[in-house]
Coordinates of N, CA and C and ligand atoms in Angstrom, one line a residue:
M1 N 18.7 -42.9 25.7 CA 19.5 -42.9 24.2 C 18.5 -42.1 23.1
R2 N 19.1 -41.3 22.7 CA 18.1 -40.1 21.7 C 18.1 -40.5 20.2
E3 N 17.7 -41.0 19.4 CA 17.8 -41.2 18.4 C 18.6 -40.3 16.8
Q4 N 17.7 -39.1 17.6 CA 17.8 -37.7 16.8 C 18.7 -37.0 17.6
L5 N 19.5 -36.1 17.0 CA 20.3 -35.6 17.8 C 20.1 -34.3 17.3
R6 N 19.9 -32.9 18.5 CA 19.7 -31.5 18.0 C 20.5 -30.9 17.2
L7 N 20.4 -30.2 16.3 CA 21.2 -29.2 15.7 C 20.8 -27.7 16.2
G8 N 22.0 -27.2 17.1 CA 21.6 -25.9 16.8 C 22.4 -24.8 16.0
V9 N 22.0 -23.9 15.2 CA 22.7 -23.4 14.1 C 23.2 -21.8 14.9
N10 N 24.4 -21.9 14.9 CA 25.0 -20.8 15.2 C 25.0 -19.8 14.2
V11 N 24.4 -18.1 14.6 CA 24.3 -17.4 13.3 C 25.3 -15.8 13.5
D12 N 26.2 -16.4 14.6 CA 27.3 -15.1 14.5 C 28.0 -14.7 13.5
H13 N 28.3 -15.6 12.4 CA 29.3 -15.0 11.1 C 28.2 -14.6 10.2
V14 N 26.6 -14.7 10.3 CA 26.3 -14.0 9.6 C 26.3 -12.7 10.0
A15 N 26.5 -12.2 11.4 CA 26.5 -11.0 11.9 C 27.4 -10.4 11.3
T16 N 29.2 -11.3 11.5 CA 30.1 -10.6 11.1 C 30.0 -10.2 9.3
I17 N 29.6 -10.9 8.7 CA 29.9 -10.3 7.2 C 28.9 -8.8 7.2
R18 N 27.9 -8.9 8.1 CA 26.8 -7.5 8.4 C 28.2 -6.6 8.5
N19 N 28.6 -7.0 9.7 CA 29.1 -5.9 10.2 C 30.4 -5.1 9.9
A20 N 30.9 -6.2 8.6 CA 31.9 -5.3 7.9 C 31.7 -4.5 7.4
R21 N 30.3 -3.8 6.8 CA 30.0 -3.0 6.0 C 29.2 -2.0 7.3
G22 N 28.5 -2.3 8.2 CA 28.2 -1.6 9.1 C 26.4 -1.0 8.8
G23 N 25.8 -2.3 7.9 CA 24.6 -2.1 7.7 C 23.9 -2.9 8.3
S24 N 22.6 -3.3 7.6 CA 21.8 -4.2 8.1 C 21.6 -5.8 7.4
H25 N 22.2 -5.4 6.0 CA 22.6 -6.9 5.3 C 23.7 -7.6 5.7
P26 N 23.5 -8.8 5.8 CA 22.9 -10.0 5.7 C 22.3 -10.1 7.1
D27 N 21.1 -10.4 7.6 CA 20.5 -10.3 8.8 C 20.4 -11.4 9.5
P28 N 20.8 -11.8 10.4 CA 21.2 -13.1 11.3 C 19.7 -13.8 11.8
L29 N 19.0 -12.8 11.7 CA 17.1 -13.3 11.7 C 16.9 -13.9 10.7
V30 N 16.8 -13.7 9.4 CA 16.7 -13.8 8.1 C 17.5 -15.3 7.9
A31 N 18.7 -15.3 8.5 CA 19.9 -17.1 8.5 C 19.0 -17.8 9.4
A32 N 19.0 -17.1 10.4 CA 18.0 -18.0 11.5 C 16.5 -18.6 11.2
R33 N 15.7 -17.7 10.2 CA 14.6 -18.5 9.7 C 14.8 -19.5 8.8
L34 N 16.0 -19.0 8.1 CA 16.3 -20.4 6.9 C 16.8 -21.6 7.6
A35 N 17.7 -21.4 9.0 CA 18.4 -22.6 9.6 C 16.9 -23.5 10.3
I36 N 16.2 -23.0 10.4 CA 14.7 -23.5 11.0 C 14.3 -24.4 10.4
E37 N 14.0 -23.9 8.9 CA 13.2 -24.2 8.0 C 14.0 -25.7 7.3
A38 N 15.3 -25.5 7.3 CA 16.4 -26.8 6.8 C 16.7 -27.7 7.6
G39 N 15.9 -27.4 9.0 CA 16.2 -28.7 9.9 C 16.8 -28.5 11.1
A40 N 17.2 -27.1 11.4 CA 17.6 -27.0 12.6 C 16.6 -26.8 13.6
D41 N 17.0 -27.0 15.0 CA 15.9 -27.1 16.0 C 16.1 -26.4 17.0
G42 N 17.1 -25.3 16.9 CA 17.2 -24.0 17.8 C 18.5 -23.1 17.1
I43 N 18.5 -22.3 17.8 CA 19.3 -21.4 17.2 C 20.3 -20.6 18.5
T44 N 21.9 -20.5 17.9 CA 22.5 -20.1 19.0 C 23.3 -18.8 18.5
A45 N 23.5 -18.1 19.4 CA 24.2 -17.0 19.3 C 25.0 -16.2 20.3
H46 N 26.5 -15.7 19.8 CA 27.4 -15.5 21.0 C 27.3 -14.0 21.4
L47 N 26.9 -13.7 22.2 CA 26.7 -11.9 22.2 C 28.4 -11.8 23.2
R48 N 29.4 -11.1 22.3 CA 31.0 -11.3 23.0 C 30.6 -9.8 23.5
E49 N 31.5 -9.7 24.8 CA 31.9 -8.2 25.4 C 32.2 -7.1 24.2
D50 N 32.9 -7.6 23.5 CA 33.1 -6.5 22.0 C 32.3 -6.5 20.9
R51 N 31.0 -6.9 21.2 CA 29.8 -7.0 20.2 C 30.6 -7.0 18.8
R52 N 31.4 -8.0 18.4 CA 32.1 -8.0 17.1 C 31.1 -8.3 15.9
H53 N 30.3 -9.5 16.7 CA 29.5 -9.9 15.4 C 28.0 -9.6 15.8
I54 N 27.6 -10.5 17.1 CA 26.0 -10.2 17.1 C 25.9 -9.4 18.3
V55 N 24.9 -8.2 18.0 CA 24.7 -7.2 19.2 C 23.6 -7.4 19.9
D56 N 23.4 -6.7 20.8 CA 22.3 -7.1 21.6 C 20.9 -7.0 20.8
D57 N 20.8 -6.1 20.1 CA 19.3 -5.9 19.3 C 19.0 -7.2 18.2
D58 N 19.9 -7.9 18.1 CA 19.8 -9.1 17.4 C 19.4 -10.1 18.5
I59 N 19.8 -10.4 19.6 CA 19.5 -11.5 20.5 C 18.1 -11.0 20.7
H60 N 17.8 -9.9 21.0 CA 16.1 -9.2 21.1 C 15.0 -9.5 20.1
R61 N 15.6 -9.3 19.1 CA 15.1 -9.9 17.7 C 15.0 -11.5 17.6
L62 N 16.0 -12.0 17.8 CA 15.7 -13.7 17.9 C 14.7 -14.2 18.8
L63 N 14.6 -13.6 20.1 CA 13.7 -13.9 21.1 C 12.4 -13.6 20.6
N64 N 12.3 -12.3 19.9 CA 10.7 -12.0 19.8 C 10.3 -12.8 18.8
E65 N 11.2 -12.9 17.8 CA 10.3 -13.0 16.6 C 10.4 -14.9 16.1
L66 N 11.1 -15.4 17.1 CA 11.2 -16.8 16.5 C 10.6 -17.5 17.9
E67 N 9.8 -18.8 17.4 CA 9.5 -19.5 18.3 C 10.5 -20.5 19.0
C68 N 11.7 -20.9 18.3 CA 12.2 -22.0 18.4 C 13.5 -21.6 19.6
P69 N 13.9 -22.6 20.2 CA 14.9 -22.3 21.3 C 15.8 -21.6 20.9
I70 N 16.1 -20.5 21.7 CA 17.5 -19.6 21.7 C 18.9 -20.1 22.6
N71 N 19.6 -20.3 22.3 CA 20.9 -20.5 23.3 C 22.1 -19.4 22.9
L72 N 21.9 -18.3 24.1 CA 22.8 -17.6 24.2 C 24.0 -17.7 25.0
E73 N 25.2 -18.3 24.0 CA 26.6 -17.8 24.5 C 27.2 -16.9 24.9
M74 N 27.5 -16.8 26.1 CA 28.3 -15.4 26.7 C 29.6 -15.7 27.8
A75 N 30.1 -15.2 27.9 CA 31.1 -14.9 29.5 C 30.2 -15.1 30.3
P76 N 30.7 -15.8 31.3 CA 30.2 -15.7 33.0 C 30.5 -14.2 33.6
T77 N 30.2 -12.9 32.9 CA 30.4 -12.0 33.2 C 29.0 -11.3 34.0
D78 N 29.3 -10.2 35.1 CA 28.2 -9.7 35.8 C 27.3 -8.9 34.8
E79 N 27.9 -8.4 33.7 CA 27.3 -7.6 32.6 C 26.1 -8.6 32.1
M80 N 26.6 -9.4 31.5 CA 26.3 -10.5 30.6 C 25.1 -11.5 31.3
V81 N 25.6 -11.8 32.9 CA 24.7 -12.5 33.2 C 23.1 -11.5 33.7
G82 N 23.5 -10.1 33.8 CA 22.6 -9.0 34.2 C 21.4 -9.2 32.5
F83 N 22.2 -9.3 31.3 CA 21.3 -9.1 30.4 C 20.7 -10.9 30.1
A84 N 21.3 -11.7 30.3 CA 20.5 -12.7 30.3 C 19.2 -12.9 31.4
V85 N 19.3 -12.3 32.4 CA 18.2 -12.8 33.5 C 17.4 -11.9 32.9
E86 N 17.9 -10.6 32.4 CA 16.2 -9.9 31.5 C 15.8 -10.3 30.6
A87 N 16.5 -10.8 29.6 CA 16.4 -11.2 27.9 C 15.7 -12.8 28.5
R88 N 15.9 -13.3 29.3 CA 15.2 -14.8 29.5 C 15.4 -15.8 28.3
P89 N 16.6 -16.2 27.7 CA 16.7 -16.8 26.5 C 16.2 -18.4 27.4
H90 N 15.7 -19.3 26.4 CA 15.5 -20.8 26.6 C 17.2 -21.3 27.2
A91 N 18.1 -21.0 26.6 CA 19.3 -21.3 27.3 C 20.6 -20.8 27.0
V92 N 21.2 -20.7 28.2 CA 22.6 -19.9 28.1 C 23.8 -20.9 28.1
C93 N 24.8 -20.5 27.1 CA 26.0 -21.7 27.4 C 27.2 -20.6 27.9
L94 N 27.5 -20.9 29.0 CA 29.1 -19.8 29.9 C 30.4 -20.3 28.8
V95 N 30.7 -19.5 28.2 CA 31.9 -19.4 27.2 C 33.1 -18.9 28.0
P96 N 34.2 -18.8 28.1 CA 35.5 -18.2 28.7 C 35.7 -17.2 27.2
E97 N 36.4 -16.0 27.5 CA 36.2 -15.1 26.6 C 37.6 -14.2 26.7
R98 N 38.1 -14.2 25.9 CA 39.7 -13.5 25.9 C 39.3 -12.4 24.8
R99 N 39.4 -11.0 24.9 CA 39.3 -10.2 23.9 C 40.1 -10.4 22.6
A100 N 41.3 -10.5 23.0 CA 42.2 -10.6 21.8 C 42.0 -11.7 20.9
E101 N 41.4 -13.3 21.5 CA 40.9 -14.3 20.3 C 40.4 -13.8 19.6
R102 N 40.5 -14.7 18.4 CA 39.4 -14.6 17.1 C 38.3 -15.4 17.8
T103 N 38.2 -16.8 18.4 CA 37.2 -17.2 18.4 C 37.3 -17.9 19.7
T104 N 36.4 -18.6 20.4 CA 36.7 -19.2 21.9 C 37.7 -20.3 21.6
E105 N 38.7 -20.0 22.6 CA 39.9 -20.7 22.1 C 39.7 -22.2 23.0
G106 N 39.2 -22.2 23.7 CA 39.5 -22.9 24.9 C 37.9 -23.3 25.7
G107 N 38.1 -24.3 26.5 CA 36.7 -24.4 27.2 C 36.9 -23.7 28.9
L108 N 36.0 -23.4 29.5 CA 35.7 -23.0 30.7 C 36.9 -23.6 31.5
D109 N 37.4 -22.7 32.7 CA 38.0 -23.4 33.6 C 37.0 -23.8 34.8
A110 N 36.3 -24.4 34.6 CA 35.4 -24.5 35.3 C 35.7 -25.1 36.9
A111 N 36.9 -26.1 37.1 CA 37.2 -26.9 38.0 C 38.1 -25.4 39.0
G112 N 38.3 -24.4 38.2 CA 39.5 -23.6 38.9 C 38.6 -22.5 39.2
Q113 N 37.2 -22.1 38.6 CA 36.5 -21.1 38.9 C 35.4 -21.5 39.7
Q114 N 35.4 -22.5 40.6 CA 33.9 -22.7 40.8 C 33.4 -22.3 41.5
N115 N 33.8 -21.1 42.6 CA 33.2 -20.4 43.5 C 32.7 -19.0 42.8
W116 N 33.5 -18.8 41.7 CA 33.1 -17.4 41.3 C 31.7 -18.1 39.8
L117 N 31.7 -19.3 39.7 CA 31.1 -19.6 38.8 C 29.3 -20.1 39.2
A118 N 29.5 -20.3 40.5 CA 28.3 -21.3 40.9 C 27.3 -20.3 41.4
P119 N 27.3 -18.8 42.2 CA 26.3 -17.9 42.3 C 25.7 -17.4 40.3
K120 N 26.6 -17.4 39.9 CA 25.8 -16.8 38.2 C 25.5 -18.1 37.8
I121 N 25.4 -19.2 37.8 CA 24.8 -20.2 37.4 C 23.4 -19.9 38.1
G122 N 23.6 -20.1 39.4 CA 22.2 -20.1 40.5 C 21.4 -18.9 39.8
R123 N 22.0 -17.5 39.6 CA 20.8 -16.5 39.2 C 20.5 -16.9 37.8
L124 N 21.2 -17.5 36.7 CA 20.4 -18.1 35.6 C 19.6 -18.9 35.4
I125 N 19.7 -19.9 36.4 CA 19.0 -21.1 36.3 C 17.2 -20.5 37.1
E126 N 17.7 -19.6 38.4 CA 16.6 -19.0 38.8 C 15.6 -18.3 37.9
A127 N 16.3 -17.5 37.0 CA 15.6 -16.8 35.8 C 14.9 -17.8 34.8
G128 N 15.4 -19.0 34.9 CA 14.5 -20.1 34.1 C 15.2 -20.3 32.8
C129 N 16.7 -20.2 32.9 CA 17.6 -20.5 31.6 C 18.0 -21.8 31.9
R130 N 18.3 -22.5 30.9 CA 18.8 -23.9 30.7 C 20.4 -23.8 30.7
V131 N 21.2 -23.9 32.1 CA 22.6 -23.7 31.4 C 23.6 -24.6 31.4
S132 N 24.6 -24.3 30.1 CA 25.4 -25.2 30.0 C 27.1 -24.7 30.2
L133 N 27.7 -25.5 30.6 CA 29.2 -24.9 30.3 C 30.4 -25.6 29.5
F134 N 30.5 -24.7 28.5 CA 31.3 -25.1 27.5 C 32.9 -25.3 28.2
I135 N 33.4 -26.9 27.9 CA 34.2 -27.3 28.6 C 35.0 -28.4 28.1
A136 N 36.3 -28.3 28.2 CA 37.3 -29.4 27.6 C 36.6 -30.7 27.8
P137 N 36.7 -32.0 26.9 CA 36.1 -33.3 27.6 C 37.4 -33.8 28.9
E138 N 37.4 -33.1 29.4 CA 38.3 -33.5 30.8 C 37.4 -34.1 32.3
P139 N 37.7 -35.4 32.8 CA 36.9 -35.3 33.5 C 36.9 -34.3 35.1
A140 N 38.1 -33.8 35.1 CA 38.3 -32.7 36.3 C 37.0 -31.7 36.2
Q141 N 36.9 -31.3 34.4 CA 36.2 -30.2 34.0 C 34.4 -30.7 34.6
L142 N 34.2 -32.1 33.9 CA 33.1 -32.2 34.4 C 32.7 -32.7 35.5
E143 N 33.5 -32.9 36.5 CA 32.9 -32.8 37.7 C 32.9 -31.7 38.6
A144 N 33.7 -30.7 38.2 CA 33.2 -29.5 38.4 C 32.1 -29.1 38.1
A145 N 31.7 -29.1 36.6 CA 30.1 -28.7 36.2 C 29.1 -29.4 37.1
R146 N 29.3 -30.4 37.8 CA 28.7 -31.1 38.5 C 28.2 -30.4 39.8
R147 N 29.3 -30.3 40.3 CA 29.7 -29.5 42.1 C 29.0 -28.2 41.7
V148 N 29.0 -27.2 40.4 CA 28.5 -25.9 40.4 C 26.9 -26.2 40.0
H149 N 26.2 -27.4 39.8 CA 24.9 -27.2 39.3 C 24.5 -26.9 38.1
A150 N 25.4 -27.4 37.4 CA 25.2 -26.9 35.6 C 24.4 -28.2 35.2
P151 N 23.4 -28.1 34.7 CA 22.4 -29.4 34.7 C 22.9 -29.8 33.5
V152 N 23.7 -29.1 32.2 CA 24.2 -29.3 30.9 C 25.7 -28.8 30.9
V153 N 26.3 -29.5 30.0 CA 27.9 -29.3 29.6 C 28.0 -29.5 27.9
E154 N 28.8 -28.8 27.6 CA 28.8 -28.6 26.0 C 30.5 -29.2 26.0
L155 N 30.5 -30.2 25.0 CA 32.5 -30.5 25.4 C 32.7 -29.8 24.2
H156 N 33.9 -29.4 24.4 CA 34.6 -28.3 23.0 C 35.2 -29.6 22.3
T157 N 34.8 -29.5 20.8 CA 35.2 -30.5 19.8 C 36.3 -30.0 19.1
G158 N 36.8 -28.8 19.3 CA 37.9 -28.0 18.6 C 39.0 -28.8 18.2
E159 N 40.0 -29.5 20.0 CA 41.1 -30.2 19.5 C 40.9 -31.6 18.3
F160 N 39.4 -32.4 18.5 CA 39.3 -33.5 17.4 C 39.1 -32.8 15.9
C161 N 38.3 -31.7 15.9 CA 38.1 -31.2 14.6 C 39.3 -30.6 13.9
N162 N 40.3 -29.9 14.2 CA 41.8 -29.3 13.9 C 42.4 -30.1 14.0
A163 N 42.4 -31.7 14.3 CA 43.5 -32.3 14.5 C 43.6 -32.6 13.2
R164 N 45.0 -33.2 12.4 CA 45.1 -33.5 11.0 C 46.1 -34.8 11.1
D165 N 46.2 -35.6 12.0 CA 47.0 -36.7 11.5 C 46.0 -37.9 12.5
S166 N 46.1 -38.9 12.0 CA 45.1 -40.1 12.5 C 45.5 -40.6 14.0
T167 N 46.6 -40.3 14.4 CA 46.9 -40.8 16.1 C 46.2 -39.5 16.6
T168 N 46.5 -38.2 16.7 CA 45.5 -37.3 17.3 C 44.2 -37.5 17.1
L169 N 43.7 -38.0 16.0 CA 42.3 -37.9 15.8 C 41.6 -39.0 16.5
A170 N 42.3 -40.1 16.3 CA 42.0 -41.1 17.3 C 42.0 -41.0 18.7
H171 N 42.9 -40.3 19.2 CA 43.0 -40.1 20.6 C 42.0 -39.0 21.1
E172 N 41.6 -37.9 20.4 CA 40.9 -36.6 20.5 C 39.1 -37.3 20.5
I173 N 39.1 -38.2 19.6 CA 37.5 -38.7 19.8 C 37.4 -39.7 20.9
E174 N 38.2 -40.5 21.3 CA 38.4 -41.3 22.5 C 38.0 -40.6 23.7
R175 N 38.6 -39.4 23.9 CA 38.5 -38.6 24.9 C 37.1 -37.6 25.2
L176 N 36.7 -37.7 23.8 CA 35.1 -37.0 23.3 C 34.3 -38.2 24.2
R177 N 34.3 -39.2 23.7 CA 33.5 -40.5 23.9 C 33.3 -40.7 25.6
A178 N 34.7 -40.8 26.1 CA 34.8 -40.7 27.4 C 34.1 -40.0 28.5
A179 N 34.6 -38.6 27.6 CA 33.8 -37.5 28.6 C 32.6 -37.5 28.3
A180 N 31.9 -37.8 27.3 CA 30.1 -38.0 27.4 C 29.7 -39.1 27.9
R181 N 30.3 -40.2 28.2 CA 30.0 -41.2 28.9 C 30.3 -40.9 30.6
L182 N 31.2 -40.0 30.9 CA 31.1 -39.7 32.1 C 30.4 -38.3 32.7
A183 N 29.8 -37.4 31.6 CA 28.7 -37.0 31.8 C 27.4 -37.5 31.8
T184 N 27.0 -38.1 31.1 CA 25.9 -39.2 31.5 C 26.1 -39.7 32.8
D185 N 27.4 -40.4 33.4 CA 27.0 -40.8 34.4 C 27.1 -39.9 35.5
L186 N 27.3 -39.0 35.3 CA 27.3 -37.8 36.6 C 26.0 -37.1 36.3
G187 N 24.9 -37.5 35.3 CA 23.8 -36.7 35.3 C 23.7 -35.2 34.4
L188 N 24.6 -35.4 33.8 CA 24.6 -34.1 33.3 C 24.3 -34.3 31.6
E189 N 23.4 -33.8 31.3 CA 23.1 -33.6 29.6 C 24.2 -33.2 29.1
C190 N 24.6 -33.7 27.8 CA 25.9 -33.6 27.2 C 25.5 -32.8 25.6
H191 N 26.1 -31.8 25.3 CA 26.3 -31.2 24.0 C 27.7 -31.2 23.7
A192 N 27.9 -31.2 22.3 CA 29.3 -30.6 21.8 C 29.1 -29.6 20.7
G193 N 30.4 -28.8 20.5 CA 30.4 -28.1 19.5 C 31.7 -27.5 19.4
H194 N 31.8 -26.8 18.1 CA 33.3 -26.0 17.8 C 34.1 -26.6 17.2
G195 N 33.9 -25.9 15.6 CA 34.4 -26.2 14.5 C 34.3 -27.6 13.8
I196 N 33.1 -27.9 14.1 CA 32.6 -29.1 13.5 C 32.2 -28.5 12.0
S197 N 32.8 -29.7 10.9 CA 32.4 -29.6 9.6 C 32.2 -30.7 9.1
F198 N 31.9 -30.8 7.6 CA 30.8 -32.1 7.0 C 32.2 -32.9 7.3
D199 N 33.3 -32.6 7.4 CA 34.7 -33.9 7.7 C 34.4 -34.7 8.6
T200 N 34.0 -34.0 9.9 CA 34.4 -34.3 11.4 C 33.0 -34.4 12.1
V201 N 31.8 -34.1 11.7 CA 30.5 -34.4 12.3 C 30.2 -35.8 12.4
G202 N 30.5 -36.6 11.5 CA 30.5 -38.1 11.6 C 30.9 -38.8 12.9
P203 N 32.0 -38.7 13.4 CA 32.1 -39.5 14.6 C 32.0 -39.0 15.5
I204 N 31.3 -37.5 15.5 CA 30.8 -36.7 16.9 C 29.4 -37.1 16.9
A205 N 28.6 -37.2 15.8 CA 27.3 -37.5 16.0 C 27.0 -38.8 16.5
A206 N 28.0 -39.8 16.2 CA 28.0 -41.2 16.4 C 27.8 -41.6 18.1
I207 N 28.7 -40.2 18.8 CA 28.9 -40.4 20.0 C 27.2 -40.7 20.6
Q208 N 26.8 -41.7 21.3 CA 25.3 -41.7 21.4 C 24.6 -40.9 22.9
Q209 N 25.8 -40.6 23.9 CA 25.2 -39.6 24.9 C 25.0 -38.2 24.4
I210 N 26.0 -37.6 23.2 CA 25.7 -36.6 23.0 C 23.8 -36.3 22.5
V211 N 23.5 -35.5 22.9 CA 22.0 -34.7 22.6 C 21.8 -33.8 21.5
E212 N 23.0 -33.0 21.7 CA 23.2 -31.6 20.9 C 24.5 -31.1 20.5
L213 N 24.4 -30.6 19.0 CA 25.3 -30.2 18.6 C 25.2 -28.7 18.2
N214 N 26.4 -27.8 18.3 CA 25.9 -26.4 18.1 C 27.3 -26.2 16.8
I215 N 26.6 -25.8 15.5 CA 27.7 -25.6 14.6 C 27.2 -24.2 13.8
G216 N 28.4 -23.1 13.5 CA 28.3 -22.2 12.6 C 29.3 -22.0 11.7
H217 N 30.6 -21.8 12.1 CA 31.5 -20.8 11.2 C 31.6 -22.1 9.9
F218 N 31.7 -23.1 10.0 CA 31.7 -24.1 8.9 C 30.3 -23.9 8.0
L219 N 29.4 -23.7 8.7 CA 27.9 -23.5 8.0 C 28.0 -22.1 7.1
V220 N 28.1 -21.0 7.8 CA 28.1 -20.0 7.1 C 29.3 -19.9 6.0
G221 N 30.3 -20.6 6.0 CA 31.1 -20.4 5.5 C 30.8 -21.2 4.1
E222 N 30.7 -22.3 4.2 CA 30.2 -23.5 3.3 C 28.8 -22.4 2.3
A223 N 28.2 -21.9 3.1 CA 26.8 -21.3 2.5 C 27.3 -20.5 1.3
V224 N 28.7 -19.7 1.6 CA 29.2 -19.3 0.7 C 29.4 -19.9 -1.2
F225 N 30.0 -20.9 -0.7 CA 29.9 -21.9 -1.9 C 28.8 -22.4 -2.4
T226 N 27.9 -22.9 -1.6 CA 26.6 -23.8 -2.0 C 25.6 -22.4 -2.7
G227 N 25.5 -21.4 -2.4 CA 24.7 -20.1 -2.3 C 25.0 -19.1 -3.3
L228 N 26.5 -19.2 -3.5 CA 26.9 -18.1 -4.3 C 26.8 -17.9 -5.7
G229 N 26.4 -19.5 -6.3 CA 25.7 -19.5 -7.8 C 24.9 -18.8 -7.8
A230 N 23.6 -19.5 -6.9 CA 22.5 -18.9 -7.3 C 22.1 -17.6 -7.4
T231 N 22.9 -16.6 -6.1 CA 22.9 -15.4 -5.8 C 23.3 -14.3 -6.9
I232 N 24.6 -15.3 -7.6 CA 25.1 -14.4 -8.7 C 24.0 -14.4 -10.1
G233 N 23.7 -15.8 -10.2 CA 22.9 -15.9 -11.4 C 21.9 -15.1 -11.2
R234 N 21.1 -14.7 -10.0 CA 20.2 -13.8 -9.8 C 20.4 -12.2 -10.1
M235 N 21.6 -11.8 -9.7 CA 22.2 -10.5 -10.1 C 22.2 -10.6 -11.3
R236 N 22.9 -11.8 -12.0 CA 23.2 -11.4 -13.9 C 21.6 -10.9 -14.3
K237 N 20.9 -12.1 -13.6 CA 19.2 -12.2 -14.7 C 18.7 -10.5 -14.5
L238 N 18.8 -9.7 -13.0 CA 18.2 -8.8 -12.7 C 19.0 -7.4 -13.8
I239 N 20.4 -7.5 -13.9 CA 20.9 -6.6 -14.3 C 20.6 -6.7 -16.0
D240 N 20.6 -8.0 -16.4 CA 20.2 -8.0 -18.2 C 18.9 -7.8 -18.2
E241 N 17.9 -7.9 -17.3 CA 16.4 -7.4 -17.4 C 16.5 -5.8 -17.5
A242 N 17.2 -5.4 -16.5 CA 17.2 -3.8 -16.2 C 17.6 -3.2 -17.7
R243 N 18.9 -3.8 -17.9 CA 19.4 -3.1 -19.1 C 18.6 -3.3 -20.1
A244 N 18.2 -4.6 -20.6 CA 17.2 -4.6 -21.8 C 16.2 -3.5 -21.8
A245 N 15.4 -3.8 -20.7 CA 14.0 -2.7 -20.3 C 14.7 -1.2 -20.2
S246 N 15.8 -1.0 -20.2 CA 16.4 0.7 -20.7 C 16.4 0.9 -22.1
I247 N 16.7 0.0 -22.6 CA 17.3 0.3 -23.9 C 15.6 0.1 -24.8
R248 N 15.0 -1.0 -24.7 CA 13.6 -0.8 -25.1 C 12.6 -1.1 -23.9
P249 N 12.1 0.1 -23.3 CA 11.1 0.4 -22.3 C 10.3 -0.6 -22.9
E250 N 9.5 -0.8 -23.7 CA 8.5 -1.9 -23.7 C 8.6 -3.1 -23.0
V251 N 10.0 -3.6 -22.8 CA 10.1 -4.7 -22.4 C 9.8 -4.9 -20.9
A252 N 9.9 -3.1 -20.1 CA 9.5 -3.6 -18.9 C 8.1 -3.5 -18.5
R253 N 7.3 -3.0 -19.3 CA 5.7 -3.1 -19.3 C 5.0 -3.9 -19.1
Ligands
PXP1 N1 29.5 -24.0 20.6 C1 30.2 -23.0 21.8 C2 30.4 -22.9 22.8 C3 31.0 -21.7 20.8 O1 31.8 -21.1 21.5 C4 31.1 -22.1 19.2 C5 31.9 -21.0 18.6 O2 31.0 -19.8 18.8 C6 30.4 -23.3 18.6 C7 29.8 -24.1 19.6 C8 30.6 -22.8 17.0 O3 31.3 -23.2 16.8 P1 32.1 -23.1 15.3 O4 31.4 -21.7 14.9 O5 33.3 -23.2 15.0 O6 31.0 -24.0 14.4

């Protein structure tokens, strides 16, 4: 059992804000550097087929400029496998992707897509990437992950994190606990992620078999509140200084 749980910070939604204006600010690479300084162990980014947030150049810059492990989330398509084999990130997490979805809605159907997934996983492993499958915490999916030789699974924590009543919360955390135990019994490294917040991280982090969490949306959203005051304060100061200097030029000197 590991004492310390690895934290991967997903910087997708820094890119979402950047892309709202089509410029270069805020830069996910700057956010990634801050995340590492703040205690993250690695950076995660999802290159979606429609490039709605992270774009190819972001992945190249993260890989070229950072020393830490980069975990590339992607759909198991030929295009994405080709991209990953060239870029060779430390890790690839295979996720299902539907164009119309707002975010990754469910886990991969590893059990139903075994024959389609296996050769793609093989190519990625051959390229030196640590491959994980993002799956629901269900025995059939874990057993399929083992059959297709994925060394790692990432358990989808969305059902637990979105639960609103105590019965569902208890049921969902028990599913995660049981899945994490089974993953370890099957020889799979166990990660978890999706929808994790300050309110939901405790019971997930307490599951001993889980060695890595990937967290994104909540961190970027919460940073708006915890960082907004300082940012506005700095803007206020710059405005006041510039105005004062324009009225009394000697202040600027
Ligand atoms: N893990 C996987 C496989 C994901 O697809 C996502 C969402 O991109 C996350 C973790 C992070 O989820 P969230 O942004 O809700 O923290």
